[in-house]
PDB file of C-alpha atoms in Angstrom:
ATOM      1  CA  MET A   1      -0.846 -32.496 -13.898  1.00 34.00           C
ATOM      2  CA  THR A   2      -1.662 -30.004 -16.599  1.00 39.00           C
ATOM      3  CA  GLU A   3      -3.295 -26.768 -15.596  1.00 41.00           C
ATOM      4  CA  LYS A   4      -6.280 -25.442 -17.510  1.00 48.00           C
ATOM      5  CA  TYR A   5      -4.830 -21.972 -17.073  1.00 48.00           C
ATOM      6  CA  SER A   6      -1.262 -20.828 -17.338  1.00 47.00           C
ATOM      7  CA  PHE A   7       0.135 -17.945 -15.380  1.00 53.00           C
ATOM      8  CA  LYS A   8       2.336 -15.829 -17.627  1.00 50.00           C
ATOM      9  CA  GLY A   9       2.043 -12.449 -15.944  1.00 46.00           C
ATOM     10  CA  GLU A  10       4.906  -9.979 -16.018  1.00 46.00           C
ATOM     11  CA  PHE A  11       5.257  -9.944 -12.258  1.00 60.00           C
ATOM     12  CA  GLY A  12       7.020 -12.901 -10.756  1.00 79.00           C
ATOM     13  CA  LEU A  13       7.308 -13.962  -7.173  1.00 83.00           C
ATOM     14  CA  ILE A  14      10.628 -12.125  -6.786  1.00 84.00           C
ATOM     15  CA  THR A  15       9.008  -8.831  -7.778  1.00 84.00           C
ATOM     16  CA  TYR A  16       6.361  -9.179  -5.072  1.00 83.00           C
ATOM     17  CA  LEU A  17       8.899 -10.309  -2.466  1.00 86.00           C
ATOM     18  CA  ALA A  18      11.015  -7.216  -3.191  1.00 87.00           C
ATOM     19  CA  MET A  19       8.101  -5.100  -1.945  1.00 87.00           C
ATOM     20  CA  ILE A  20       8.135  -6.819   1.460  1.00 91.00           C
ATOM     21  CA  ASP A  21      10.795  -5.984   4.061  1.00 90.00           C
ATOM     22  CA  SER A  22      10.442  -8.706   6.669  1.00 92.00           C
ATOM     23  CA  PRO A  23      11.727 -12.227   5.863  1.00 93.00           C
ATOM     24  CA  ASP A  24       8.812 -13.679   7.861  1.00 94.00           C
ATOM     25  CA  ASP A  25       6.323 -11.646   5.818  1.00 93.00           C
ATOM     26  CA  GLN A  26       8.097 -12.676   2.628  1.00 93.00           C
ATOM     27  CA  GLU A  27       7.655 -16.310   3.635  1.00 93.00           C
ATOM     28  CA  LYS A  28       3.954 -15.702   4.378  1.00 93.00           C
ATOM     29  CA  PHE A  29       3.452 -14.075   0.990  1.00 94.00           C
ATOM     30  CA  GLU A  30       5.325 -16.846  -0.829  1.00 92.00           C
ATOM     31  CA  LYS A  31       2.997 -19.447   0.696  1.00 93.00           C
ATOM     32  CA  VAL A  32      -0.074 -17.447  -0.371  1.00 94.00           C
ATOM     33  CA  TYR A  33       1.354 -16.916  -3.857  1.00 93.00           C
ATOM     34  CA  MET A  34       2.261 -20.560  -4.408  1.00 92.00           C
ATOM     35  CA  LYS A  35      -1.007 -21.934  -3.056  1.00 93.00           C
ATOM     36  CA  TYR A  36      -3.540 -19.505  -4.533  1.00 94.00           C
ATOM     37  CA  ARG A  37      -2.233 -18.020  -7.796  1.00 91.00           C
ATOM     38  CA  TYR A  38      -3.955 -20.570 -10.050  1.00 92.00           C
ATOM     39  CA  LEU A  39      -7.141 -20.584  -8.000  1.00 93.00           C
ATOM     40  CA  MET A  40      -7.193 -16.800  -8.235  1.00 95.00           C
ATOM     41  CA  LEU A  41      -6.695 -17.012 -11.979  1.00 93.00           C
ATOM     42  CA  HIS A  42      -9.588 -19.465 -12.217  1.00 94.00           C
ATOM     43  CA  VAL A  43     -11.953 -17.181 -10.270  1.00 93.00           C
ATOM     44  CA  ALA A  44     -10.866 -14.098 -12.218  1.00 94.00           C
ATOM     45  CA  TYR A  45     -11.322 -15.890 -15.544  1.00 93.00           C
ATOM     46  CA  LYS A  46     -14.836 -17.025 -14.578  1.00 93.00           C
ATOM     47  CA  ILE A  47     -15.777 -13.412 -13.959  1.00 91.00           C
ATOM     48  CA  LEU A  48     -13.851 -11.626 -16.713  1.00 92.00           C
ATOM     49  CA  GLN A  49     -14.038 -14.315 -19.420  1.00 92.00           C
ATOM     50  CA  ASN A  50     -10.667 -13.203 -20.768  1.00 90.00           C
ATOM     51  CA  HIS A  51      -7.316 -14.753 -19.864  1.00 92.00           C
ATOM     52  CA  HIS A  52      -5.284 -11.533 -20.134  1.00 91.00           C
ATOM     53  CA  ASP A  53      -7.766  -9.590 -18.010  1.00 92.00           C
ATOM     54  CA  ALA A  54      -7.778 -12.435 -15.482  1.00 93.00           C
ATOM     55  CA  GLU A  55      -3.972 -12.295 -15.265  1.00 93.00           C
ATOM     56  CA  ASP A  56      -4.166  -8.537 -14.690  1.00 92.00           C
ATOM     57  CA  ALA A  57      -6.709  -9.071 -11.902  1.00 94.00           C
ATOM     58  CA  VAL A  58      -4.476 -11.660 -10.241  1.00 94.00           C
ATOM     59  CA  GLN A  59      -1.453  -9.360 -10.460  1.00 92.00           C
ATOM     60  CA  GLU A  60      -3.378  -6.444  -8.985  1.00 92.00           C
ATOM     61  CA  THR A  61      -4.735  -8.630  -6.185  1.00 93.00           C
ATOM     62  CA  LEU A  62      -1.295 -10.050  -5.408  1.00 93.00           C
ATOM     63  CA  LEU A  63       0.060  -6.493  -5.210  1.00 90.00           C
ATOM     64  CA  LYS A  64      -2.661  -5.610  -2.695  1.00 90.00           C
ATOM     65  CA  ILE A  65      -1.904  -8.741  -0.692  1.00 92.00           C
ATOM     66  CA  ALA A  66       1.836  -7.980  -0.748  1.00 91.00           C
ATOM     67  CA  ARG A  67       1.172  -4.449   0.537  1.00 89.00           C
ATOM     68  CA  THR A  68      -1.004  -5.737   3.398  1.00 89.00           C
ATOM     69  CA  ILE A  69       0.708  -9.085   4.106  1.00 92.00           C
ATOM     70  CA  LYS A  70       1.228  -8.234   7.792  1.00 88.00           C
ATOM     71  CA  SER A  71      -2.531  -8.326   8.332  1.00 86.00           C
ATOM     72  CA  VAL A  72      -3.409 -11.198   5.994  1.00 89.00           C
ATOM     73  CA  PRO A  73      -4.828 -14.070   8.118  1.00 87.00           C
ATOM     74  CA  THR A  74      -2.294 -16.713   7.008  1.00 88.00           C
ATOM     75  CA  ASP A  75      -2.509 -18.585  10.318  1.00 87.00           C
ATOM     76  CA  ASN A  76      -6.186 -19.489   9.785  1.00 87.00           C
ATOM     77  CA  GLU A  77      -6.827 -21.496   6.613  1.00 87.00           C
ATOM     78  CA  LYS A  78     -10.564 -20.754   6.430  1.00 87.00           C
ATOM     79  CA  LEU A  79     -10.064 -17.014   6.861  1.00 88.00           C
ATOM     80  CA  LEU A  80      -7.223 -17.034   4.354  1.00 90.00           C
ATOM     81  CA  ASN A  81      -9.408 -18.828   1.782  1.00 89.00           C
ATOM     82  CA  ALA A  82     -12.179 -16.265   2.311  1.00 89.00           C
ATOM     83  CA  TYR A  83      -9.720 -13.372   2.188  1.00 91.00           C
ATOM     84  CA  VAL A  84      -8.105 -14.483  -1.079  1.00 93.00           C
ATOM     85  CA  TYR A  85     -11.451 -15.335  -2.695  1.00 92.00           C
ATOM     86  CA  THR A  86     -12.963 -11.993  -1.708  1.00 91.00           C
ATOM     87  CA  ALA A  87      -9.891 -10.068  -2.834  1.00 92.00           C
ATOM     88  CA  ILE A  88      -9.753 -11.630  -6.311  1.00 94.00           C
ATOM     89  CA  ARG A  89     -13.516 -11.467  -6.720  1.00 92.00           C
ATOM     90  CA  ASN A  90     -13.636  -7.768  -5.892  1.00 90.00           C
ATOM     91  CA  THR A  91     -10.671  -6.921  -8.084  1.00 91.00           C
ATOM     92  CA  SER A  92     -12.185  -8.852 -10.981  1.00 92.00           C
ATOM     93  CA  LEU A  93     -15.601  -7.267 -10.558  1.00 88.00           C
ATOM     94  CA  THR A  94     -14.061  -3.803 -10.407  1.00 86.00           C
ATOM     95  CA  MET A  95     -12.195  -4.505 -13.633  1.00 88.00           C
ATOM     96  CA  LEU A  96     -15.361  -5.842 -15.235  1.00 86.00           C
ATOM     97  CA  ASN A  97     -17.304  -2.741 -14.204  1.00 80.00           C
ATOM     98  CA  LEU A  98     -14.613  -0.471 -15.563  1.00 78.00           C
ATOM     99  CA  LYS A  99     -14.393  -2.458 -18.768  1.00 76.00           C
ATOM    100  CA  GLU A 100     -18.122  -2.439 -19.393  1.00 70.00           C
ATOM    101  CA  ASN A 101     -18.541   1.063 -17.962  1.00 50.00           C
ATOM    102  CA  ARG A 102     -21.630   0.047 -16.074  1.00 44.00           C
ATOM    103  CA  LYS A 103     -22.555  -1.488 -12.753  1.00 43.00           C
ATOM    104  CA  GLN A 104     -22.877  -5.231 -12.619  1.00 41.00           C
ATOM    105  CA  THR A 105     -23.452  -7.395  -9.583  1.00 45.00           C
ATOM    106  CA  VAL A 106     -22.289 -10.968  -9.241  1.00 46.00           C
ATOM    107  CA  GLU A 107     -23.376 -12.799  -6.106  1.00 49.00           C
ATOM    108  CA  LEU A 108     -20.797 -14.832  -4.185  1.00 49.00           C
ATOM    109  CA  ASP A 109     -22.347 -18.109  -5.278  1.00 50.00           C
ATOM    110  CA  ALA A 110     -22.741 -17.047  -8.929  1.00 50.00           C
ATOM    111  CA  VAL A 111     -19.102 -17.868  -9.690  1.00 49.00           C
ATOM    112  CA  PRO A 112     -18.998 -21.654  -9.988  1.00 50.00           C
ATOM    113  CA  LEU A 113     -15.889 -23.380  -8.733  1.00 48.00           C
ATOM    114  CA  THR A 114     -14.909 -26.881  -9.743  1.00 47.00           C
ATOM    115  CA  GLY A 115     -13.505 -29.867  -7.902  1.00 45.00           C
ATOM    116  CA  GLY A 116     -14.424 -31.376  -4.573  1.00 47.00           C
ATOM    117  CA  THR A 117     -11.129 -30.571  -2.867  1.00 51.00           C
ATOM    118  CA  ASP A 118     -10.973 -26.929  -3.870  1.00 55.00           C
ATOM    119  CA  PRO A 119     -10.364 -24.768  -0.752  1.00 55.00           C
ATOM    120  CA  PHE A 120     -13.060 -22.350  -1.867  1.00 55.00           C
ATOM    121  CA  ASP A 121     -15.568 -25.232  -2.087  1.00 55.00           C
ATOM    122  CA  MET A 122     -14.704 -26.158   1.494  1.00 54.00           C
ATOM    123  CA  MET A 123     -15.221 -22.563   2.575  1.00 51.00           C
ATOM    124  CA  THR A 124     -18.714 -22.368   1.110  1.00 50.00           C
ATOM    125  CA  GLN A 125     -19.703 -25.580   2.864  1.00 53.00           C
ATOM    126  CA  MET A 126     -19.173 -24.114   6.305  1.00 52.00           C
ATOM    127  CA  GLU A 127     -22.552 -23.814   7.952  1.00 51.00           C
ATOM    128  CA  SER A 128     -21.834 -20.623   9.872  1.00 55.00           C
ATOM    129  CA  TYR A 129     -20.451 -18.986   6.745  1.00 54.00           C
ATOM    130  CA  ASP A 130     -23.623 -19.886   4.832  1.00 58.00           C
ATOM    131  CA  ASP A 131     -25.822 -18.437   7.570  1.00 63.00           C
ATOM    132  CA  LEU A 132     -23.840 -15.209   7.600  1.00 60.00           C
ATOM    133  CA  GLN A 133     -23.877 -15.054   3.813  1.00 59.00           C
ATOM    134  CA  THR A 134     -27.680 -15.396   3.768  1.00 68.00           C
ATOM    135  CA  LEU A 135     -28.115 -12.529   6.218  1.00 71.00           C
ATOM    136  CA  ILE A 136     -25.676 -10.283   4.399  1.00 65.00           C
ATOM    137  CA  ARG A 137     -27.320 -10.963   1.012  1.00 69.00           C
ATOM    138  CA  ALA A 138     -30.524  -9.386   2.327  1.00 76.00           C
ATOM    139  CA  LEU A 139     -28.737  -6.031   2.704  1.00 76.00           C
ATOM    140  CA  PRO A 140     -28.262  -3.396  -0.019  1.00 77.00           C
ATOM    141  CA  GLU A 141     -25.176  -4.027  -2.191  1.00 68.00           C
ATOM    142  CA  GLN A 142     -23.231  -1.041  -0.831  1.00 66.00           C
ATOM    143  CA  TYR A 143     -23.153  -2.664   2.626  1.00 76.00           C
ATOM    144  CA  ARG A 144     -22.771  -6.313   1.591  1.00 74.00           C
ATOM    145  CA  GLU A 145     -19.118  -6.302   0.553  1.00 75.00           C
ATOM    146  CA  VAL A 146     -17.991  -4.289   3.551  1.00 81.00           C
ATOM    147  CA  LEU A 147     -19.837  -6.470   6.057  1.00 77.00           C
ATOM    148  CA  MET A 148     -18.669  -9.676   4.419  1.00 69.00           C
ATOM    149  CA  LEU A 149     -15.059  -8.537   4.591  1.00 74.00           C
ATOM    150  CA  ARG A 150     -15.424  -7.258   8.160  1.00 76.00           C
ATOM    151  CA  TYR A 151     -17.326 -10.097   9.818  1.00 68.00           C
ATOM    152  CA  ALA A 152     -16.892 -13.156   7.614  1.00 63.00           C
ATOM    153  CA  VAL A 153     -13.253 -12.564   6.718  1.00 68.00           C
ATOM    154  CA  GLY A 154     -12.263 -10.540   9.786  1.00 72.00           C
ATOM    155  CA  LEU A 155     -10.560  -7.613   8.081  1.00 76.00           C
ATOM    156  CA  LYS A 156     -10.102  -4.249   9.736  1.00 82.00           C
ATOM    157  CA  PRO A 157     -11.789  -1.168   8.249  1.00 85.00           C
ATOM    158  CA  LYS A 158      -8.494   0.178   6.845  1.00 84.00           C
ATOM    159  CA  GLN A 159      -7.792  -3.172   5.131  1.00 79.00           C
ATOM    160  CA  ILE A 160     -11.289  -3.175   3.654  1.00 79.00           C
ATOM    161  CA  SER A 161     -10.792   0.357   2.367  1.00 79.00           C
ATOM    162  CA  ILE A 162      -7.556  -0.626   0.618  1.00 76.00           C
ATOM    163  CA  LEU A 163      -9.024  -3.844  -0.764  1.00 75.00           C
ATOM    164  CA  LEU A 164     -12.146  -2.187  -2.169  1.00 76.00           C
ATOM    165  CA  GLY A 165     -10.376   1.004  -3.196  1.00 75.00           C
ATOM    166  CA  ARG A 166     -12.837   3.286  -1.447  1.00 79.00           C
ATOM    167  CA  LYS A 167     -13.277   5.125   1.824  1.00 78.00           C
TER     168      LYS A 167
END
């Protein structure tokens, strides 16, 4: 199967694994890396519209995941999908904002994903997730990301702070 995107970033799996002490955590990260790196690249490219920028976003997100792998919900597939999607989306949007030097908002459903078996497609089809997403969308932007990460993904406040890069 040929991939639409290639992943040629400077950081390889070994570089990320070297940041992680525990062999169990290394195994968790390797599973996340192998399963999601191309999906992350796809999401980042849809937002940034530039392959090199998308690779940078994936690398930055993988670094964040490697640093917080102990608390990444790898035992729950739905939470892991939401976690990875939210992480790459936020990293990409931050890069886009910095690049354009202005604020820009992209709603969760504004980034189209392809394929019927895509894990992110499955996530968005969950009824309870859709209900929560509708309620959160009604809030001001400054609260939306935090609440989505806290209650839809299940992250702790410290994890959210690291992921979003703010207090």
